[in-house]
Short mmCIF file of C-alpha atoms and ligand atoms in Angstrom, two decimals:
data_model
loop_
_atom_site.label_atom_id
_atom_site.label_comp_id
_atom_site.label_asym_id
_atom_site.label_seq_id
_atom_site.Cartn_x
_atom_site.Cartn_y
_atom_site.Cartn_z
CA UNK A 617 -0.03 0.02 0.02
CA UNK A 618 1.35 3.45 -0.88
CA UNK A 619 2.12 5.79 2.08
CA UNK A 620 2.39 8.73 -0.19
CA UNK A 621 -0.18 11.39 0.59
CA UNK A 622 -1.97 13.16 -2.29
CA UNK A 623 -0.22 16.43 -1.34
CA UNK A 624 3.27 14.99 -1.36
CA UNK A 625 2.39 13.14 -4.60
CA UNK A 626 1.60 16.48 -6.18
CA UNK A 627 4.98 17.92 -5.03
CA UNK A 628 6.94 14.92 -6.48
CA UNK A 629 5.19 15.22 -9.81
CA UNK A 630 5.44 19.00 -10.25
CA UNK A 631 5.40 19.03 -14.02
CA UNK A 632 7.14 22.38 -14.58
CA UNK A 633 9.78 22.04 -11.93
CA UNK A 634 12.82 24.30 -12.79
CA UNK A 635 11.16 25.74 -15.91
CA UNK A 636 10.87 29.42 -16.70
CA UNK A 637 7.66 30.79 -18.05
CA UNK A 638 6.82 34.18 -19.47
CA UNK A 639 3.22 35.36 -19.32
CA UNK A 640 2.72 38.47 -21.53
CA UNK A 641 -0.55 39.83 -19.96
CA UNK A 642 0.00 37.97 -16.69
CA UNK A 643 -1.52 40.38 -14.20
CA UNK A 644 -5.21 39.38 -14.65
CA UNK A 645 -7.69 36.90 -16.16
CA UNK A 646 -6.46 33.87 -18.03
CA UNK A 647 -2.84 34.99 -17.93
CA UNK A 648 -2.78 35.36 -14.16
CA UNK A 649 -4.62 31.99 -13.60
CA UNK A 650 -2.01 30.24 -15.97
CA UNK A 651 0.82 31.83 -13.94
CA UNK A 652 -0.77 30.70 -10.60
CA UNK A 653 -1.18 27.12 -11.92
CA UNK A 654 2.41 27.11 -13.53
CA UNK A 655 3.87 28.37 -10.27
CA UNK A 656 2.03 25.53 -8.31
CA UNK A 657 3.62 23.10 -10.68
CA UNK A 658 7.15 24.45 -9.83
CA UNK A 659 7.74 26.99 -12.58
CA UNK A 660 9.40 30.37 -12.10
CA UNK A 661 7.46 33.24 -13.63
CA UNK A 662 8.15 36.32 -15.59
CA UNK A 663 5.07 38.45 -15.77
CA UNK A 664 4.20 41.41 -17.97
CA UNK A 665 1.26 43.85 -18.15
CA UNK A 666 0.72 47.56 -18.60
CA UNK A 667 -0.44 48.60 -15.17
CA UNK A 668 2.52 48.34 -12.79
CA UNK A 669 0.44 48.19 -9.54
CA UNK A 670 -1.75 45.32 -10.79
CA UNK A 671 1.38 43.59 -12.05
CA UNK A 672 3.13 43.89 -8.71
CA UNK A 673 0.02 42.57 -6.92
CA UNK A 674 0.02 39.46 -9.14
CA UNK A 675 3.80 38.98 -8.76
CA UNK A 676 3.48 39.01 -4.96
CA UNK A 677 1.24 35.96 -5.02
CA UNK A 678 3.97 33.41 -6.05
CA UNK A 679 7.62 33.09 -6.86
CA UNK A 680 8.23 35.61 -9.68
CA UNK A 681 11.68 36.05 -11.27
CA UNK A 682 10.85 39.46 -12.60
CA UNK A 683 8.07 41.70 -13.86
CA UNK A 684 8.06 44.25 -16.68
CA UNK A 685 5.40 46.87 -17.15
CA UNK A 686 5.02 47.89 -20.79
CA UNK A 687 2.53 47.79 -23.66
CA UNK A 688 3.26 44.55 -25.48
CA UNK A 689 1.99 46.07 -28.79
CA UNK A 690 4.97 48.54 -28.71
CA UNK A 691 7.41 46.49 -30.71
CA UNK A 692 10.54 48.45 -29.52
CA UNK A 693 9.59 47.76 -25.86
CA UNK A 694 8.81 44.18 -26.63
CA UNK A 695 12.18 43.66 -28.40
CA UNK A 696 14.00 45.28 -25.42
CA UNK A 697 12.08 43.04 -22.94
CA UNK A 698 13.33 39.97 -24.71
CA UNK A 699 16.94 41.35 -24.95
CA UNK A 700 16.95 41.87 -21.23
CA UNK A 701 15.83 38.35 -20.32
CA UNK A 702 18.20 36.77 -17.83
CA UNK A 703 18.41 33.31 -19.40
CA UNK A 704 16.67 30.63 -21.40
CA UNK A 705 12.84 30.31 -21.34
CA UNK A 706 10.76 27.22 -21.47
CA UNK A 707 7.31 28.60 -22.48
CA UNK A 708 5.79 31.90 -23.39
CA UNK A 709 2.03 32.53 -23.03
CA UNK A 710 0.53 35.55 -24.66
CA UNK A 711 -2.76 36.74 -23.09
CA UNK A 712 -2.38 40.43 -23.68
CA UNK A 713 -4.98 42.13 -25.86
CA UNK A 714 -8.76 42.39 -26.24
CA UNK A 715 -11.27 41.93 -29.08
CA UNK A 716 -12.20 44.90 -31.31
CA UNK A 717 -15.82 45.20 -32.27
CA UNK A 718 -17.53 47.30 -34.90
CA UNK A 719 -18.09 47.32 -38.71
CA UNK A 720 -14.91 47.11 -40.74
CA UNK A 721 -15.98 50.03 -42.89
CA UNK A 722 -16.31 52.21 -39.82
CA UNK A 723 -12.73 51.59 -38.64
CA UNK A 724 -10.05 53.94 -39.79
CA UNK A 725 -6.65 52.47 -40.70
CA UNK A 726 -5.22 53.35 -37.22
CA UNK A 727 -7.95 51.30 -35.55
CA UNK A 728 -7.54 48.38 -37.96
CA UNK A 729 -3.79 48.40 -37.31
CA UNK A 730 -4.38 48.54 -33.57
CA UNK A 731 -6.66 45.48 -33.82
CA UNK A 732 -4.04 43.51 -35.83
CA UNK A 733 -1.33 44.63 -33.38
CA UNK A 734 -3.12 43.28 -30.39
CA UNK A 735 -3.07 39.67 -31.59
CA UNK A 736 -1.64 38.89 -35.05
CA UNK A 737 1.42 41.21 -35.09
CA UNK A 738 2.10 40.62 -31.39
CA UNK A 739 2.30 36.84 -31.98
CA UNK A 740 4.58 37.21 -34.92
CA UNK A 741 6.85 39.56 -32.85
CA UNK A 742 6.91 37.11 -29.95
CA UNK A 743 7.79 34.22 -32.20
CA UNK A 744 10.61 36.25 -33.86
CA UNK A 745 11.97 37.17 -30.39
CA UNK A 746 11.73 33.61 -29.16
CA UNK A 747 14.42 32.44 -31.49
CA UNK A 748 17.53 31.44 -29.50
CA UNK A 749 15.58 32.29 -26.28
CA UNK A 750 13.16 29.39 -25.91
CA UNK A 751 14.56 25.93 -25.24
CA UNK A 752 13.92 23.15 -27.89
CA UNK A 753 10.60 21.39 -26.99
CA UNK A 754 9.43 24.47 -25.14
CA UNK A 755 6.37 26.33 -26.47
CA UNK A 756 4.55 29.50 -27.45
CA UNK A 757 0.88 29.67 -26.58
CA UNK A 758 -1.39 32.30 -28.14
CA UNK A 759 -5.07 33.16 -27.56
CA UNK A 760 -7.73 33.26 -30.14
CA UNK A 761 -11.54 32.71 -29.94
CA UNK A 762 -14.43 30.71 -31.16
CA UNK A 763 -16.98 33.63 -31.06
CA UNK A 764 -16.00 34.75 -34.51
CA UNK A 765 -16.45 31.45 -36.26
CA UNK A 766 -19.89 32.67 -37.35
CA UNK A 767 -20.01 36.07 -39.16
CA UNK A 768 -22.28 38.71 -37.74
CA UNK A 769 -22.59 42.41 -38.23
CA UNK A 770 -19.98 44.12 -36.02
CA UNK A 771 -17.74 41.14 -35.72
CA UNK A 772 -15.73 41.92 -38.95
CA UNK A 773 -12.28 42.15 -37.40
CA UNK A 774 -12.98 39.38 -34.86
CA UNK A 775 -14.03 36.88 -37.60
CA UNK A 776 -11.04 37.88 -39.68
CA UNK A 777 -8.63 37.29 -36.79
CA UNK A 778 -10.43 34.02 -35.87
CA UNK A 779 -9.83 32.70 -39.40
CA UNK A 780 -6.28 33.95 -39.63
CA UNK A 781 -4.88 32.80 -36.25
CA UNK A 782 -4.89 29.02 -36.80
CA UNK A 783 -3.01 29.48 -40.06
CA UNK A 784 -0.52 31.85 -38.43
CA UNK A 785 0.04 29.29 -35.58
CA UNK A 786 0.67 26.42 -37.96
CA UNK A 787 3.10 28.48 -40.03
CA UNK A 788 4.95 29.69 -37.00
CA UNK A 789 5.12 26.11 -35.64
CA UNK A 790 7.02 25.09 -38.80
CA UNK A 791 9.30 28.16 -38.67
CA UNK A 792 10.37 28.02 -35.05
CA UNK A 793 10.50 24.23 -34.59
CA UNK A 794 11.66 22.47 -32.47
CA UNK A 795 9.90 25.08 -30.34
CA UNK A 796 6.16 24.28 -30.40
CA UNK A 797 3.48 26.81 -31.11
CA UNK A 798 -0.23 26.36 -30.23
CA UNK A 799 -3.44 28.47 -30.19
CA UNK A 800 -6.16 28.37 -27.63
CA UNK A 801 -9.57 29.33 -29.03
CA UNK A 802 -11.82 30.38 -26.19
CA UNK A 803 -15.54 31.21 -26.00
CA UNK A 804 -16.79 33.32 -23.21
CA UNK A 805 -14.44 33.14 -20.21
CA UNK A 806 -15.37 34.87 -16.88
CA UNK A 807 -12.53 37.29 -16.54
CA UNK A 808 -12.07 41.03 -15.72
CA UNK A 809 -12.04 41.64 -19.46
CA UNK A 810 -15.49 40.03 -19.82
CA UNK A 811 -16.71 42.02 -16.82
CA UNK A 812 -15.50 45.27 -18.49
CA UNK A 813 -17.01 44.44 -21.86
CA UNK A 814 -20.45 43.49 -20.39
CA UNK A 815 -20.81 45.92 -17.43
CA UNK A 816 -24.29 45.58 -15.89
CA UNK A 817 -25.12 42.80 -18.28
CA UNK A 818 -22.51 40.38 -16.87
CA UNK A 819 -24.80 38.39 -14.51
CA UNK A 820 -27.46 38.04 -17.27
CA UNK A 821 -24.79 36.70 -19.65
CA UNK A 822 -23.59 34.16 -17.02
CA UNK A 823 -27.16 33.00 -16.44
CA UNK A 824 -27.76 32.75 -20.18
CA UNK A 825 -24.67 30.64 -20.64
CA UNK A 826 -25.50 28.34 -17.68
CA UNK A 827 -28.90 27.74 -19.35
CA UNK A 828 -27.68 27.16 -22.90
CA UNK A 829 -24.15 25.70 -22.90
CA UNK A 830 -23.87 21.92 -23.08
CA UNK A 831 -21.62 21.90 -20.07
CA UNK A 832 -24.27 23.72 -17.95
CA UNK A 833 -21.80 26.20 -16.43
CA UNK A 834 -19.62 29.15 -17.40
CA UNK A 835 -16.07 28.61 -18.51
CA UNK A 836 -13.58 29.98 -16.02
CA UNK A 837 -9.97 31.15 -16.32
CA UNK A 838 -8.93 27.96 -14.34
CA UNK A 839 -10.35 25.84 -17.27
CA UNK A 840 -8.16 27.74 -19.83
CA UNK A 841 -5.12 27.64 -17.51
CA UNK A 842 -5.46 23.83 -17.32
CA UNK A 843 -5.40 23.66 -21.10
CA UNK A 844 -2.45 26.01 -21.33
CA UNK A 845 -0.49 23.73 -18.89
CA UNK A 846 -1.36 20.63 -20.93
CA UNK A 847 0.01 22.42 -24.12
CA UNK A 848 3.26 23.22 -22.20
CA UNK A 849 3.81 19.68 -21.01
CA UNK A 850 2.47 17.46 -23.83
CA UNK A 851 5.52 17.71 -26.24
CA UNK A 852 3.54 16.04 -29.10
CA UNK A 853 1.42 19.07 -29.59
CA UNK A 854 2.32 21.85 -32.10
CA UNK A 855 0.73 23.92 -34.89
CA UNK A 856 -2.80 23.30 -33.69
CA UNK A 857 -5.77 25.21 -32.39
CA UNK A 858 -7.59 23.97 -29.21
CA UNK A 859 -11.20 25.05 -28.67
CA UNK A 860 -12.32 25.70 -25.13
CA UNK A 861 -15.83 27.13 -25.09
CA UNK A 862 -18.08 24.67 -23.24
CA UNK A 863 -19.79 23.95 -26.64
CA UNK A 864 -20.75 27.60 -27.09
CA UNK A 865 -20.03 27.58 -30.88
CA UNK A 866 -22.65 24.83 -31.33
CA UNK A 867 -25.58 26.63 -29.62
CA UNK A 868 -27.15 30.02 -30.15
CA UNK A 869 -25.35 31.59 -27.10
N1 NAP B 1864 -12.40 36.51 -21.73
C1 NAP B 1864 -12.89 35.96 -22.79
O1 NAP B 1864 -14.05 35.71 -22.84
C2 NAP B 1864 -11.92 35.69 -23.95
C3 NAP B 1864 -12.49 34.99 -25.04
C4 NAP B 1864 -11.66 34.59 -26.15
C5 NAP B 1864 -10.40 35.13 -26.16
N2 NAP B 1864 -9.94 35.93 -25.21
C6 NAP B 1864 -8.56 36.58 -25.31
O2 NAP B 1864 -7.77 36.01 -24.28
C7 NAP B 1864 -6.82 36.95 -23.87
C8 NAP B 1864 -6.89 37.15 -22.34
O3 NAP B 1864 -8.13 37.55 -22.09
P1 NAP B 1864 -8.65 37.88 -20.53
O4 NAP B 1864 -10.13 37.79 -20.55
O5 NAP B 1864 -7.90 37.01 -19.60
O6 NAP B 1864 -8.19 39.43 -20.47
P2 NAP B 1864 -8.04 40.37 -19.04
O7 NAP B 1864 -8.80 39.85 -17.99
O8 NAP B 1864 -8.22 41.75 -19.50
O9 NAP B 1864 -6.44 40.20 -18.81
C9 NAP B 1864 -5.61 40.67 -19.76
C10 NAP B 1864 -4.17 40.72 -19.28
O10 NAP B 1864 -3.26 41.16 -20.20
C11 NAP B 1864 -2.79 42.50 -19.85
N3 NAP B 1864 -2.77 43.28 -21.10
C12 NAP B 1864 -3.79 43.63 -21.85
N4 NAP B 1864 -3.39 44.38 -22.90
C13 NAP B 1864 -2.01 44.42 -22.86
C14 NAP B 1864 -0.98 45.03 -23.60
N5 NAP B 1864 -1.25 45.76 -24.71
N6 NAP B 1864 0.23 44.90 -23.22
C15 NAP B 1864 0.55 44.24 -22.11
N7 NAP B 1864 -0.27 43.62 -21.27
C16 NAP B 1864 -1.63 43.78 -21.66
C17 NAP B 1864 -3.72 42.97 -18.79
O11 NAP B 1864 -3.09 43.92 -17.88
P3 NAP B 1864 -2.99 45.47 -18.17
O12 NAP B 1864 -4.40 45.84 -18.51
O13 NAP B 1864 -2.49 46.11 -16.97
O14 NAP B 1864 -2.10 45.72 -19.34
C18 NAP B 1864 -4.02 41.69 -18.11
O15 NAP B 1864 -2.94 41.30 -17.24
C19 NAP B 1864 -7.05 38.23 -24.70
O16 NAP B 1864 -6.26 38.15 -25.83
C20 NAP B 1864 -8.55 38.02 -25.13
O17 NAP B 1864 -8.92 38.77 -26.35
C21 NAP B 1864 -10.67 36.28 -24.05
#
């Protein structure tokens, strides 16, 4: 009979022991939850975000190697951040950014460029900077969505990005191999971003999702973090898109 308690079993099997993980956008929501979980699995974290106070608050929660407060869509600052890294990295998770809504024809070129910068251009810049920094077999994890799989008025840039990101991920996976690249496509996740976007409508939206999603509950940041850790530790996975939306794309929710 085993005398190993569940707690000590967890410690023995810490899957990210000694690994270093960067979370770009790690001070809230999915990024913060991924950092928490990675830390519990023995990883050392490097966290970034724009708001320095929020970033420090997150960093105080667990063992953090360093923090860097800057806008990740500023390519000069992003390049500098990578140049200043203290040593090799095992995984980079990018959860910075937010969706941009509105009709394409109403967006001026600055707004379109900003929307592209938040996901597409940022991911390419991170991949470029990861060369010689991320260990072979390590990974890059990007965020996309399932909400734009169906076109609707006002979702123009979201649907465009939704279609482009899996192709971008597959191409980058070939280019930066043996580093792996994967995309998480989430539906509604209950994060500070969702709270900001929905305002007073947040609780109604949660109730609607509980009533309509096949899983009968709202997807939480913890669910997405668990998937992110799987993508880090399963070294067979690269170039692919992983949906996590509780079945939202299959129901009218
Ligand atoms: N929540 C959802 O339902 C959902 C669904 C599908 C996809 N996604 C995508 O998943 C990602 C994470 O979403 P979330 O809901 O976890 O968002 P969140 O709660 O707003 O957290 C985003 C994190 O990224 C940081 N951040 C945002 N913009 C940044 C920038 N330009 N430079 C550096 N850091 C930045 C934020 O801190 P600061 O604000 O201090 O910078 C925060 O730490 C986003 O790309 C989002 O579009 C979310």
